[in-house]
XYZ file of C-alpha atoms in Angstrom:
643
model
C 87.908 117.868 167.094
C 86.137 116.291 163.940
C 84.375 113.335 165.037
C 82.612 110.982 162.422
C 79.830 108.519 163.852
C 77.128 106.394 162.315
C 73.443 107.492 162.081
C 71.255 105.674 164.612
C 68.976 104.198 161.281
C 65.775 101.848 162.174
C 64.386 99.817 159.438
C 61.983 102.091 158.198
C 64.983 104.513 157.604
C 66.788 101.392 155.760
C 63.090 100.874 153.472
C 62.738 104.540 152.726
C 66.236 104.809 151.416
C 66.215 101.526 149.320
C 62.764 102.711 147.824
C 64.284 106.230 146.590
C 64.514 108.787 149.091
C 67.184 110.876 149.132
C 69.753 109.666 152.211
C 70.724 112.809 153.614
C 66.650 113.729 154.289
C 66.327 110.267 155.979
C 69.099 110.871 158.059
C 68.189 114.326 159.285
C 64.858 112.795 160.200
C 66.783 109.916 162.031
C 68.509 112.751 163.926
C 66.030 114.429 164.713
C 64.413 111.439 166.016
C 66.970 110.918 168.599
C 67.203 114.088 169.981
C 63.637 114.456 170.535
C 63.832 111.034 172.439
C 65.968 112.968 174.426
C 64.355 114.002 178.437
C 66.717 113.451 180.869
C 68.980 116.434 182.357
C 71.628 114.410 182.087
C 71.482 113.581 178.157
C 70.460 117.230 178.014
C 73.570 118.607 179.362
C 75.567 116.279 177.250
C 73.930 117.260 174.409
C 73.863 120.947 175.702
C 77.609 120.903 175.681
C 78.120 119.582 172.525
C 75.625 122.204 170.967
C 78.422 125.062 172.704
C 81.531 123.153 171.271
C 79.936 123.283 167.964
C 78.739 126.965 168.704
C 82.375 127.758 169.784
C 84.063 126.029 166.717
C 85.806 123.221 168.720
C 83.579 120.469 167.345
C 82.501 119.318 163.749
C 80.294 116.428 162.883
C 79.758 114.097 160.419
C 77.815 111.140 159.592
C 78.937 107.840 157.638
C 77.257 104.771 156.923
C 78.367 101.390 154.984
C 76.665 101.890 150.973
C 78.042 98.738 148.925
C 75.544 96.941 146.380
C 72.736 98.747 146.684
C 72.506 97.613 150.916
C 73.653 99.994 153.539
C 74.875 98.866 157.051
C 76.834 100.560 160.125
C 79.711 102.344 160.105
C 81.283 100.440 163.047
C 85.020 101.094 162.835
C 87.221 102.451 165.559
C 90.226 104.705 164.362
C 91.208 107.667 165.557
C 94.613 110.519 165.482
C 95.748 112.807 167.603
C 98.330 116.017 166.404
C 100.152 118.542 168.600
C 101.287 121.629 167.706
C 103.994 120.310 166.960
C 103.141 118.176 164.610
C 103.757 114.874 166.609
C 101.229 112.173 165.867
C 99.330 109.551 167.511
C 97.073 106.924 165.507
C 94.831 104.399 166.965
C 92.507 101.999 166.181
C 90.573 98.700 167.865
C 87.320 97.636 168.680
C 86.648 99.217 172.222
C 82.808 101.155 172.652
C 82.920 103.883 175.010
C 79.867 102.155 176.577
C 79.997 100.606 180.285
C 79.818 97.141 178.281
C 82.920 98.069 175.893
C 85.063 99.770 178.800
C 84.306 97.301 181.568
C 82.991 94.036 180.555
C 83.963 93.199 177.013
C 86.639 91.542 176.240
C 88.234 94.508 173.925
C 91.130 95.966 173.534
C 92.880 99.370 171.092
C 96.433 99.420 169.243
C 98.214 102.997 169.679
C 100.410 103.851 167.075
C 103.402 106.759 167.999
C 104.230 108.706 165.144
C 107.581 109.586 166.037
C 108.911 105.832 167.114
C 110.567 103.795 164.021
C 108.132 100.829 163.237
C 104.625 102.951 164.716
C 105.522 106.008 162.582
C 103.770 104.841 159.030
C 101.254 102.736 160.257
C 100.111 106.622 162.507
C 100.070 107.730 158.935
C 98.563 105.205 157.502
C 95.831 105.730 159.805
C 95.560 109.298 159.689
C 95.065 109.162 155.914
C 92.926 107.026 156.232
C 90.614 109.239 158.129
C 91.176 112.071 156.059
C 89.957 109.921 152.922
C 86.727 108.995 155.136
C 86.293 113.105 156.110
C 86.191 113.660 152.289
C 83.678 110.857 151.591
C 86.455 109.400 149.244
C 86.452 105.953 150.884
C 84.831 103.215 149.218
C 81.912 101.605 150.058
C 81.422 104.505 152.524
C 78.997 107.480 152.367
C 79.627 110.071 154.307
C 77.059 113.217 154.990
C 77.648 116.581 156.947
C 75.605 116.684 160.368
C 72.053 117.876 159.518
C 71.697 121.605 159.816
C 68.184 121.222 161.594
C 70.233 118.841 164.135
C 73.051 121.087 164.595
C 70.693 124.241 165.002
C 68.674 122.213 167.790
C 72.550 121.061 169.302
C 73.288 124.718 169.618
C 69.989 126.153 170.772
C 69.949 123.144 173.705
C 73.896 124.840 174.368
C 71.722 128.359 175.073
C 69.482 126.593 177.162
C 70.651 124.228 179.700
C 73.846 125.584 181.935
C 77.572 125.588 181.549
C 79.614 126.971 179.440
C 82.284 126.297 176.197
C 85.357 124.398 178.522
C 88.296 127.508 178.204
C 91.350 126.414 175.855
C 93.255 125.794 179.452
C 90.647 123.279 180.067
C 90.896 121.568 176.511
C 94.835 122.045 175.594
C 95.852 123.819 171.946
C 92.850 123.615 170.291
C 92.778 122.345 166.649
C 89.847 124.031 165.065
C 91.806 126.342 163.631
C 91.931 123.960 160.883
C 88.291 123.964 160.869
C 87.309 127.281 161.891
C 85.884 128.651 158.911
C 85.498 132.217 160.225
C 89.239 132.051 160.331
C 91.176 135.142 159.169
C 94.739 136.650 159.492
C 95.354 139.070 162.418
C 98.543 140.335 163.349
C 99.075 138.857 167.112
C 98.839 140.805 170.111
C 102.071 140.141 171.130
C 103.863 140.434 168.485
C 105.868 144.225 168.218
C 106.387 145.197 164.517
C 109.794 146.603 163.770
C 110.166 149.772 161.732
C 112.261 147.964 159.174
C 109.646 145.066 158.655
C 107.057 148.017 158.341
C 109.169 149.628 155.507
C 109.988 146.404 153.888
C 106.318 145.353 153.884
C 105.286 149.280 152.486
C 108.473 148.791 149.779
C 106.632 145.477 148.398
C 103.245 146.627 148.307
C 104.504 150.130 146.729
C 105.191 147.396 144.037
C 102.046 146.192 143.395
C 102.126 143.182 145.787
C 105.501 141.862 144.148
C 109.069 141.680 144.558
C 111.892 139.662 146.788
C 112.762 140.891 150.534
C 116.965 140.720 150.785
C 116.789 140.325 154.265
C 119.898 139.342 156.486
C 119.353 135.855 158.622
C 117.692 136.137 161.348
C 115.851 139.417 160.994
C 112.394 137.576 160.843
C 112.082 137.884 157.251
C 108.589 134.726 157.711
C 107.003 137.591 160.205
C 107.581 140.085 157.458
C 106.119 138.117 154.990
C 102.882 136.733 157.431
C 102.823 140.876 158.285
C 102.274 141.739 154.471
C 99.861 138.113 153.890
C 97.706 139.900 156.720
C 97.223 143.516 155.242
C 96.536 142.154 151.922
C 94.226 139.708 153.496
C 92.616 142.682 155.322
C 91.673 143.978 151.890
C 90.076 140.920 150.374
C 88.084 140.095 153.991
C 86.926 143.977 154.078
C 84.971 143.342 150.936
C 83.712 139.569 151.759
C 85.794 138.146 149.373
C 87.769 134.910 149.398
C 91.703 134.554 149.156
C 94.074 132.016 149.383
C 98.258 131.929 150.670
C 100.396 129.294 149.122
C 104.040 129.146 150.970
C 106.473 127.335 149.590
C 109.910 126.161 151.677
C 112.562 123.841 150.749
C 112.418 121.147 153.908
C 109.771 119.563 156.241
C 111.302 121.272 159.106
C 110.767 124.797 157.844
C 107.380 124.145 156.588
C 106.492 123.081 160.240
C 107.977 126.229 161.399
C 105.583 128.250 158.880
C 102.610 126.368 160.031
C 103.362 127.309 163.567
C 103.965 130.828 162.978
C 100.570 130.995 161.003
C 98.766 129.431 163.846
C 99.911 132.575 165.884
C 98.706 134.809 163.165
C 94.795 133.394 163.712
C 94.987 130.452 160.822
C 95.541 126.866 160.625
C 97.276 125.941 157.337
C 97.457 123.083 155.496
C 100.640 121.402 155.503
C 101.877 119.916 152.545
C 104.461 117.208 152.452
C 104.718 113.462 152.705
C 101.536 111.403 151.160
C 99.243 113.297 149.074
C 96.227 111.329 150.687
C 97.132 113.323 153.799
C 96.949 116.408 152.664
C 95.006 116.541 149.329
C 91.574 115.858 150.966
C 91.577 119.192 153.127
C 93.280 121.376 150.549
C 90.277 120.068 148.309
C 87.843 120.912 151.183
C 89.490 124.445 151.968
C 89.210 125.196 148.132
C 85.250 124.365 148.179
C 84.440 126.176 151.360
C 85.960 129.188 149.667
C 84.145 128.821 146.426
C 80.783 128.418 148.372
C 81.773 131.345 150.368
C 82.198 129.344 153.705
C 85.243 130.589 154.333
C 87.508 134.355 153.655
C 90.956 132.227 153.500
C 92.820 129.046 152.743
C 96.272 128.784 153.590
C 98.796 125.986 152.316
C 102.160 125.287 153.122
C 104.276 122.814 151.018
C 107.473 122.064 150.763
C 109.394 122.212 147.418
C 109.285 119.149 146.458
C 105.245 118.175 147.368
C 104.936 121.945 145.376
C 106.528 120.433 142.301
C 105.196 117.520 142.419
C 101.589 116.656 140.019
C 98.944 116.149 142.571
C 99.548 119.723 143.973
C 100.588 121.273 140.736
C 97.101 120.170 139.452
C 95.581 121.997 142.744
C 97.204 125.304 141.862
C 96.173 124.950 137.810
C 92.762 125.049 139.032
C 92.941 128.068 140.925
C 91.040 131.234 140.302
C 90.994 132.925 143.229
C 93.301 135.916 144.292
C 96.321 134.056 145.098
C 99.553 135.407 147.289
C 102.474 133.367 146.745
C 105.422 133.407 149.056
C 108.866 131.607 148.756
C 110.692 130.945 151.860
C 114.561 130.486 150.748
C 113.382 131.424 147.014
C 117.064 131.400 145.364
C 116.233 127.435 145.532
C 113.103 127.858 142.924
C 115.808 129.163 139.850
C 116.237 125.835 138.785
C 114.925 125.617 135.687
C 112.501 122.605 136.732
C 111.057 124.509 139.530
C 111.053 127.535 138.002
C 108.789 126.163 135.301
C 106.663 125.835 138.272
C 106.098 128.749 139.570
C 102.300 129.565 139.316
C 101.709 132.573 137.079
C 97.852 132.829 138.248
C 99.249 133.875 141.051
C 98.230 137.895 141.714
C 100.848 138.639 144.167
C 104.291 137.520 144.560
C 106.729 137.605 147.649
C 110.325 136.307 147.239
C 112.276 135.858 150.518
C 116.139 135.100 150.870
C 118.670 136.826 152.855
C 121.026 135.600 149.179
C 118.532 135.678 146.410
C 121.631 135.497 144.205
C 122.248 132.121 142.939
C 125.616 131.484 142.653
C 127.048 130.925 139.080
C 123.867 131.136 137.859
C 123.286 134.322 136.304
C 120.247 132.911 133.979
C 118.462 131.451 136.944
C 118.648 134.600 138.890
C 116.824 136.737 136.251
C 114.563 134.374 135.947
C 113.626 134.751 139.404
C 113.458 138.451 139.804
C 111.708 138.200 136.241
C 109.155 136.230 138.077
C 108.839 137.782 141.385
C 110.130 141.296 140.535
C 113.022 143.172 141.514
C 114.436 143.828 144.956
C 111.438 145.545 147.152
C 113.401 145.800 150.272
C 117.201 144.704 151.390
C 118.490 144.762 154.712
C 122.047 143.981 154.890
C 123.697 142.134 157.836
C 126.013 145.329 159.239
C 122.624 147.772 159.231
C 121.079 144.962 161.150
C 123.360 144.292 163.598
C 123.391 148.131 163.949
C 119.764 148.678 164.787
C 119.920 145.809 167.047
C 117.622 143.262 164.659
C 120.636 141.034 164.816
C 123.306 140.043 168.191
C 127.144 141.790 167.739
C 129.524 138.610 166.920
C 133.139 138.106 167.528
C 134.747 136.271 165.012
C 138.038 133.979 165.634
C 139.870 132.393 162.184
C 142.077 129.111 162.914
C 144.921 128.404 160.509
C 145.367 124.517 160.523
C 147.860 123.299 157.817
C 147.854 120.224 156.195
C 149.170 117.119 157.611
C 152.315 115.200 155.857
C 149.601 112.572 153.668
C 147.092 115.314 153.469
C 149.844 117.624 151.374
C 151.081 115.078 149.442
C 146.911 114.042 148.344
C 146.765 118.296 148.134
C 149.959 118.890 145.512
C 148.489 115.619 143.170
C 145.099 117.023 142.854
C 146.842 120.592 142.452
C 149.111 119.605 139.739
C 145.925 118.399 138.149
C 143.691 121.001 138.401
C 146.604 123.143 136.949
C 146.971 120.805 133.487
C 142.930 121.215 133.068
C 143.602 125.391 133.822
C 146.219 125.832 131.421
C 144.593 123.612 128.621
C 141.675 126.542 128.993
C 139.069 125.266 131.906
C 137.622 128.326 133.904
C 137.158 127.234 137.533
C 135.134 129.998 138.076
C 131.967 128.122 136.546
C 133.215 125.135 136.773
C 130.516 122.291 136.429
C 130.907 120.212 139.537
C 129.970 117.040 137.894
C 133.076 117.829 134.953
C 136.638 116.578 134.843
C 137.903 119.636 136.582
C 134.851 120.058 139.021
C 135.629 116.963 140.536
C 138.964 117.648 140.825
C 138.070 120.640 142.506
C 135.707 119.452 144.852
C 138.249 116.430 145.630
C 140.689 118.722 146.641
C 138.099 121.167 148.922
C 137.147 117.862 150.583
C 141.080 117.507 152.060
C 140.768 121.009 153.206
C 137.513 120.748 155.093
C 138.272 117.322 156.870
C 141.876 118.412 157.249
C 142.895 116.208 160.609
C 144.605 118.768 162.341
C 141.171 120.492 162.244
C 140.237 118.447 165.062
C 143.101 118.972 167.793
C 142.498 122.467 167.149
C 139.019 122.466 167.760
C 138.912 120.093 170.804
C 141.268 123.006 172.592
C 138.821 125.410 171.607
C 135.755 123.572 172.815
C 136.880 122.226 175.873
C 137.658 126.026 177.095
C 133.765 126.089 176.398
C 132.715 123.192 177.904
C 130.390 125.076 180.838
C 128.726 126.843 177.794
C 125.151 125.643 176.359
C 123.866 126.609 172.840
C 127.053 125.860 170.906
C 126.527 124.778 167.237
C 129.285 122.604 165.619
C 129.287 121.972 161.769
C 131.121 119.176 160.027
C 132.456 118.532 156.794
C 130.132 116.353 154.856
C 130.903 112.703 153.741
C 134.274 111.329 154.758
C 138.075 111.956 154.525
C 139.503 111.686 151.297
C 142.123 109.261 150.309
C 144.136 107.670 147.713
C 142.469 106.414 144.626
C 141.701 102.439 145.376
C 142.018 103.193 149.657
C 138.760 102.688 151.495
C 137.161 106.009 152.432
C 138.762 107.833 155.606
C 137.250 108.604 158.990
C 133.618 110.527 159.023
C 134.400 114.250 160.761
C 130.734 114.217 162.287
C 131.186 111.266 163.981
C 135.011 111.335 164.976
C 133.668 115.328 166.622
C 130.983 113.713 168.293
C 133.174 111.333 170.045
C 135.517 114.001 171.075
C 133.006 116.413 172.007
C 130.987 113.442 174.085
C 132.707 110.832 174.943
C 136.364 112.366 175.475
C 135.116 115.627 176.989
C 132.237 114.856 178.619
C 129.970 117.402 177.082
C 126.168 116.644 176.574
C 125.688 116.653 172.205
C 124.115 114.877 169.832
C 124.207 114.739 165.975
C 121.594 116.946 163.814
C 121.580 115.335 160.146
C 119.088 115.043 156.979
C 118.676 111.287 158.411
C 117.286 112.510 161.835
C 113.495 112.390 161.923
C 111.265 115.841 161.980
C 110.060 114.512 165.829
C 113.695 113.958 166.787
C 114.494 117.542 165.278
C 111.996 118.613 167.071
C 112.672 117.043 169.996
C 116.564 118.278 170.093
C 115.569 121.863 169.246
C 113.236 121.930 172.622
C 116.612 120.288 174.588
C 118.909 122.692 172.840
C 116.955 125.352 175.100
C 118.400 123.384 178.208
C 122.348 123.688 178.323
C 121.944 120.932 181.382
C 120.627 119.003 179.205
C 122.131 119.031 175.697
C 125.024 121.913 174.931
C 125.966 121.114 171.622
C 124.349 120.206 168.065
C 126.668 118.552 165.795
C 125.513 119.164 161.786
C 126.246 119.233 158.677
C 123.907 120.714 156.489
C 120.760 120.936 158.272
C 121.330 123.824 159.991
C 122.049 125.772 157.049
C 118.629 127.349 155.769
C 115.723 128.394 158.116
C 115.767 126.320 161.305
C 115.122 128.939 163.959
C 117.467 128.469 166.918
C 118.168 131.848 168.217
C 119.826 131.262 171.121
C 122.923 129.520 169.428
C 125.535 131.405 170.962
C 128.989 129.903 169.931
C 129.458 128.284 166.526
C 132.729 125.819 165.107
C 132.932 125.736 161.405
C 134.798 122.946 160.646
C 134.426 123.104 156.904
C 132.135 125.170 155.263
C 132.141 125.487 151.347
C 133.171 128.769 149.235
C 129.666 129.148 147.977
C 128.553 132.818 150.197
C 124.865 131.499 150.771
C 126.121 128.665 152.967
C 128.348 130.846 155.153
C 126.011 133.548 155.352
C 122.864 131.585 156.235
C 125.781 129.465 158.917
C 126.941 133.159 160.213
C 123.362 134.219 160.962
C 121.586 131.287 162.083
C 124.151 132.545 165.245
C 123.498 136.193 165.507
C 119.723 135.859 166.071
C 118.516 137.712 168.958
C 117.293 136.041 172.354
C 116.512 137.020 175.994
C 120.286 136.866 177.579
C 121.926 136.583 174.745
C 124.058 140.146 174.182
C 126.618 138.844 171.378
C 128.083 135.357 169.870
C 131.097 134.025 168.769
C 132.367 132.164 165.682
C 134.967 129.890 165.409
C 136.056 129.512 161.525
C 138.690 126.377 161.116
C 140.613 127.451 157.540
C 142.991 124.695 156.435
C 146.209 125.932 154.384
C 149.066 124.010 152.813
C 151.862 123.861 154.946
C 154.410 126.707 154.261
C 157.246 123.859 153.175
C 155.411 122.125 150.525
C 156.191 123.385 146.843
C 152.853 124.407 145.073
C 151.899 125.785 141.902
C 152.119 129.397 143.281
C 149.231 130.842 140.842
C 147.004 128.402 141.363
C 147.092 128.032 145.307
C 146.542 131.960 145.593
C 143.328 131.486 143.260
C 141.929 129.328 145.675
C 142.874 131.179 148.824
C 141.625 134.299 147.507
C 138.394 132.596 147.692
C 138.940 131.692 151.369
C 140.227 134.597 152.626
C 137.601 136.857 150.885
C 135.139 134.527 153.237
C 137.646 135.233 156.438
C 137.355 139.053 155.600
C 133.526 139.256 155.029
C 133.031 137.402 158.381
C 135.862 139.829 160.170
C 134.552 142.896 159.036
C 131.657 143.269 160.993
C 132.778 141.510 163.783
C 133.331 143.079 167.063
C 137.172 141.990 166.852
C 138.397 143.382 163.468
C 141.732 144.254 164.170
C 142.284 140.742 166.256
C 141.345 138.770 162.942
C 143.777 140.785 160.898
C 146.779 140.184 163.167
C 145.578 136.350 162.303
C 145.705 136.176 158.724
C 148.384 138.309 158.100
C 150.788 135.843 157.679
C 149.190 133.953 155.396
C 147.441 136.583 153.054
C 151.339 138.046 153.064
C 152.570 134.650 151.709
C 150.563 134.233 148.836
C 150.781 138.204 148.473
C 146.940 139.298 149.339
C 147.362 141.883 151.470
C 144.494 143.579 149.354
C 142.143 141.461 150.744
């Protein structure tokens, strides 16, 4: 808890401050003051318990006062925020004492603000900027001092003295003084078990001089891995007394809330960084100090890419010079060349993480990034995992739809089209997707991922499931294509959730970019419940980081050719969980229909890409053979049997 109050000041303390003395010695006197006043056992044993929550960590004080035009006043305002672990907030502010007078007979009364409800949600935030600003002494007109170190001392010495005890975390909930704990340091949890192969891939990377990406399959705990090396390098720096700071980086909200709780079980409180800076900038600011002034062994800070890129925080890590470990969470999405120009090169150690640090038809981004990071420490490829049990066995189950009658006739238009701009010399291999033929292209991939037929398919297949929980559904994003000057067709997210809901009856709800973190949040606790909700409907959400590992049965209903999307899809699923002994994927592949006449060449160039997907899904699954008998038919039609 940080609580802020105003100094009990008489009017001699008012005099002595207007004729020159310095404000913080008139307020330690003031304090002092009062607690010698104090002789009753029950003040005492107030005060005595305060002294042990500020012994123990679990309280910080401060002091504030009104400064404006050379008069000071009281600080007399009532705000206040709560935050869970996770990450839900509460905001509240009124007028109400906690006196008998203020709870019983004034006429008072307190507004509560719930973060997570539409309308409450940025006035929370408003509010809990608002205290972070006062914590900082950055509001104006304000002045706000530390608690007086005599003051404290005497608070903690009448905690020795009079009975009782520090209430146990059971008694006060989570506790947040992690965030304030300045004795903080990493530890590697008791509970945690590390695996051999995160042992080796953390002894690979520091082999290289703190640097270089992990090429980890989804799912094998690549953010342990990383928190596992943070910790023995942090071990180093806190043998010798010396301060360090951890800057993650991750591309959504979502994952850096996931980050922030798995550093909370490694014995530090980050700072999360994301939405306004005048949330977060104050106690980065105040971390920083505390480490300069030798306060405190380590700061941690977790932003997300764009709050990263951004100036405010950019400015934070110019200023930096202190040992500095840098982590990217899903890296392959800092080879951009604006967020590569980013990338901090104070930083002393470097750790790159992505199961696909590849980025696709981008050769020059991808050297930049293992220029920056260094070269592949450690890889761990999906078959060894599965293998070694890091990762659940999978059965995998292709569906061949083929297009309906106004889907092929859309299909052969943007096909003869795509085959002009080919023959006059465009490469679709490179294709810009913003260029004459990249439209085209991605035009034409839209009719095959919200192919109709996809659906009557799929409702068979999920209605034999319907007594199953943990099922993960992903939709084709945007709606159906259609003739140029027609009104967009039907949206496949929402005609699935109406088949999966209100047709079959099964409990689901959507999972989007335009659901809120506490709704995520929220769903991902309900998910655990198949009674309660069996199905998540998405579209791209799911795709990088969010940890769900008991999904058990997964419907691709379109998924695009690029391999990072299908991997991360493929093992978001085969994550390990108490029950869970294997999962099962359902891929939905639309293909012309065998009676429509199509530019031969250019139709196997585009299902070579598709069926090279099919085969690196099939050949680890635990139903090879099975998925071959499948697309036989089709890979013998457009002659790739060689796939």
């Amino acid at each position: 808890m940080r609580l802020i109050a105003s100094p009990n000041l008489v009017a001699e303390d008012i005099d002595d401050i207007d004729n020159g003395y310095e404000a913080r010695s008139v307020i330690e006197r003031a304090a002092e003051r009062e607690l010698s006043g104090a002789n009753t056992d029950v003040v005492l044993d107030g005060l005595g318990l305060l002294g042990r929550l500020i012994a123990g960590g679990q309280l910080d004080i401060k002091l504030a006062f009104v400064e404006r035009n050379g008069r000071l006043g009281i600080y007399h305002e009532k705000i206040g925020v709560f935050r869970d672990d996770d990450g839900d907030l509460i905001g509240f502010t009124g007028s109400s004492n906690e006196t008998l007078g203020g709870l019983a007979a004034n006429f008072e009364s307190v507004q509560v603000y719930r973060g997570w409800v539409d309308g409450d949600g940025a006035r929370a935030l408003e509010i809990e900027a608002d205290f972070e600003m006062l914590w900082s002494n950055e509001t104006p007109g304000l002045r706000v001092e530390p608690f007086p170190a005599v003051a404290r001392d005497r608070l903690v010495k009448l905690g020795r003295e009079r009975s009782g005890s520090v209430p146990s975390d059971d008694e006060l909930g989570p506790p947040r003084a992690k965030m304030l704990d300045r004795n903080a340091r990493l530890e590697i949890p008791d509970g945690i078990q590390v695996r051999s192969y995160q042992r080796a891939a953390v002894d690979a990377w520091f082999r290289q001089r703190g640097r270089g990406i992990l090429k980890m399959a989804t799912g094998t705990g690549k953010t342990k891995t990383a928190l596992i090396a943070a910790t023995k390098l942090a071990d180093i720096y806190q043998g010798k007394d010396e301060p360090f700071v951890v800057v993650v980086v991750a591309p959504l909200q979502h994952l850096v809330d996931q980050w922030v709780a798995e550093l909370d079980e490694f014995g530090v409180r980050p700072v999360p960084v994301y939405e306004q800076s005048q949330r977060w900038q104050p106690l980065v600011e105040e971390q920083l100090a505390e480490l300069n002034l030798g306060r405190r062994r380590v700061a941690v800070m977790v932003a997300t890419n764009a709050s990263f890129s951004g100036a405010k925080f950019q400015s934070v890590l110019s200023r930096l010079a202190l040992p500095l470990l840098f982590i990217a969470d899903e890296a392959h999405n800092l080879g951009s060349d604006t967020m590569r120009a980013r990338l901090p090169e104070s930083a002393t150690y470097r750790l790159a993480l992505s199961a696909t640090p590849e980025r696709w038809h981008d050769d020059e981004g991808t050297d930049a990034l293992t220029g920056y990071f260094g070269p592949v420490a450690y890889e761990l490829g999906l078959g060894e995992a599965i293998k070694m049990g890091a990762l659940c066995r999978y059965e995998y189950r292709p569906r061949l739809v083929e297009l309906g009658i106004a889907e092929t006739q859309l299909y052969v238009q943007l096909s003869a089209q795509i085959a002009k701009l080919i023959a006059a010399g465009e490469d679709d291999a490179g294709t810009d997707p913003n260029s004459p033929l990249g439209s085209l292209l991605r035009r034409r991939a839209n009719i095959l991922g919200h192919a109709q037929g996809k659906l009557a398919v799929f409702r068979d297949d999920i209605a034999a499931r319907a007594q199953f929980g943990f099922q993960l559904v992903y939709c084709a994003e945007g709606n159906r294509p259609s003739e140029a000057g027609e009104a967009p067709g039907p949206n496949q997210l929402e005609d699935t959730l109406r088949l999966v809901g209100r047709d079959l009856g099964i409990p689901a709800h959507r999972y989007t970019s335009e659901t809120s973190r506490a709704e995520r949040q929220g769903l991902l606790r309900r998910f655990g419940n198949p009674q309660d909700l069996r199905a998540l409907v998405a579209m791209r959400c799911l795709d990088e980081g969010v940890d769900i590992p008991d999904a058990r049965i997964g419907y691709l209903l379109a998924s695009s050719s690029n391999p990072r999307q299908f991997i991360q899809r493929r093992g978001r699923l085969l994550r390990t969980a108490d029950g869970k002994d294997r999962a099962e994927i359902l891929d939905y592949l639309a293909i012309p229909s065998a009676e429509t006449p199509l530019n031969f060449d250019v139709e196997r160039r585009f299902l070579t890409r598709e069926l090279e997907r099919a085969h690196e899904f099939a050949k680890l699954s635990e139903n090879y053979e099975e998925t071959l008998d499948t697309l036989r038919p089709i890979k013998d039609r457009f002659q790739l049997m060689h796939i």
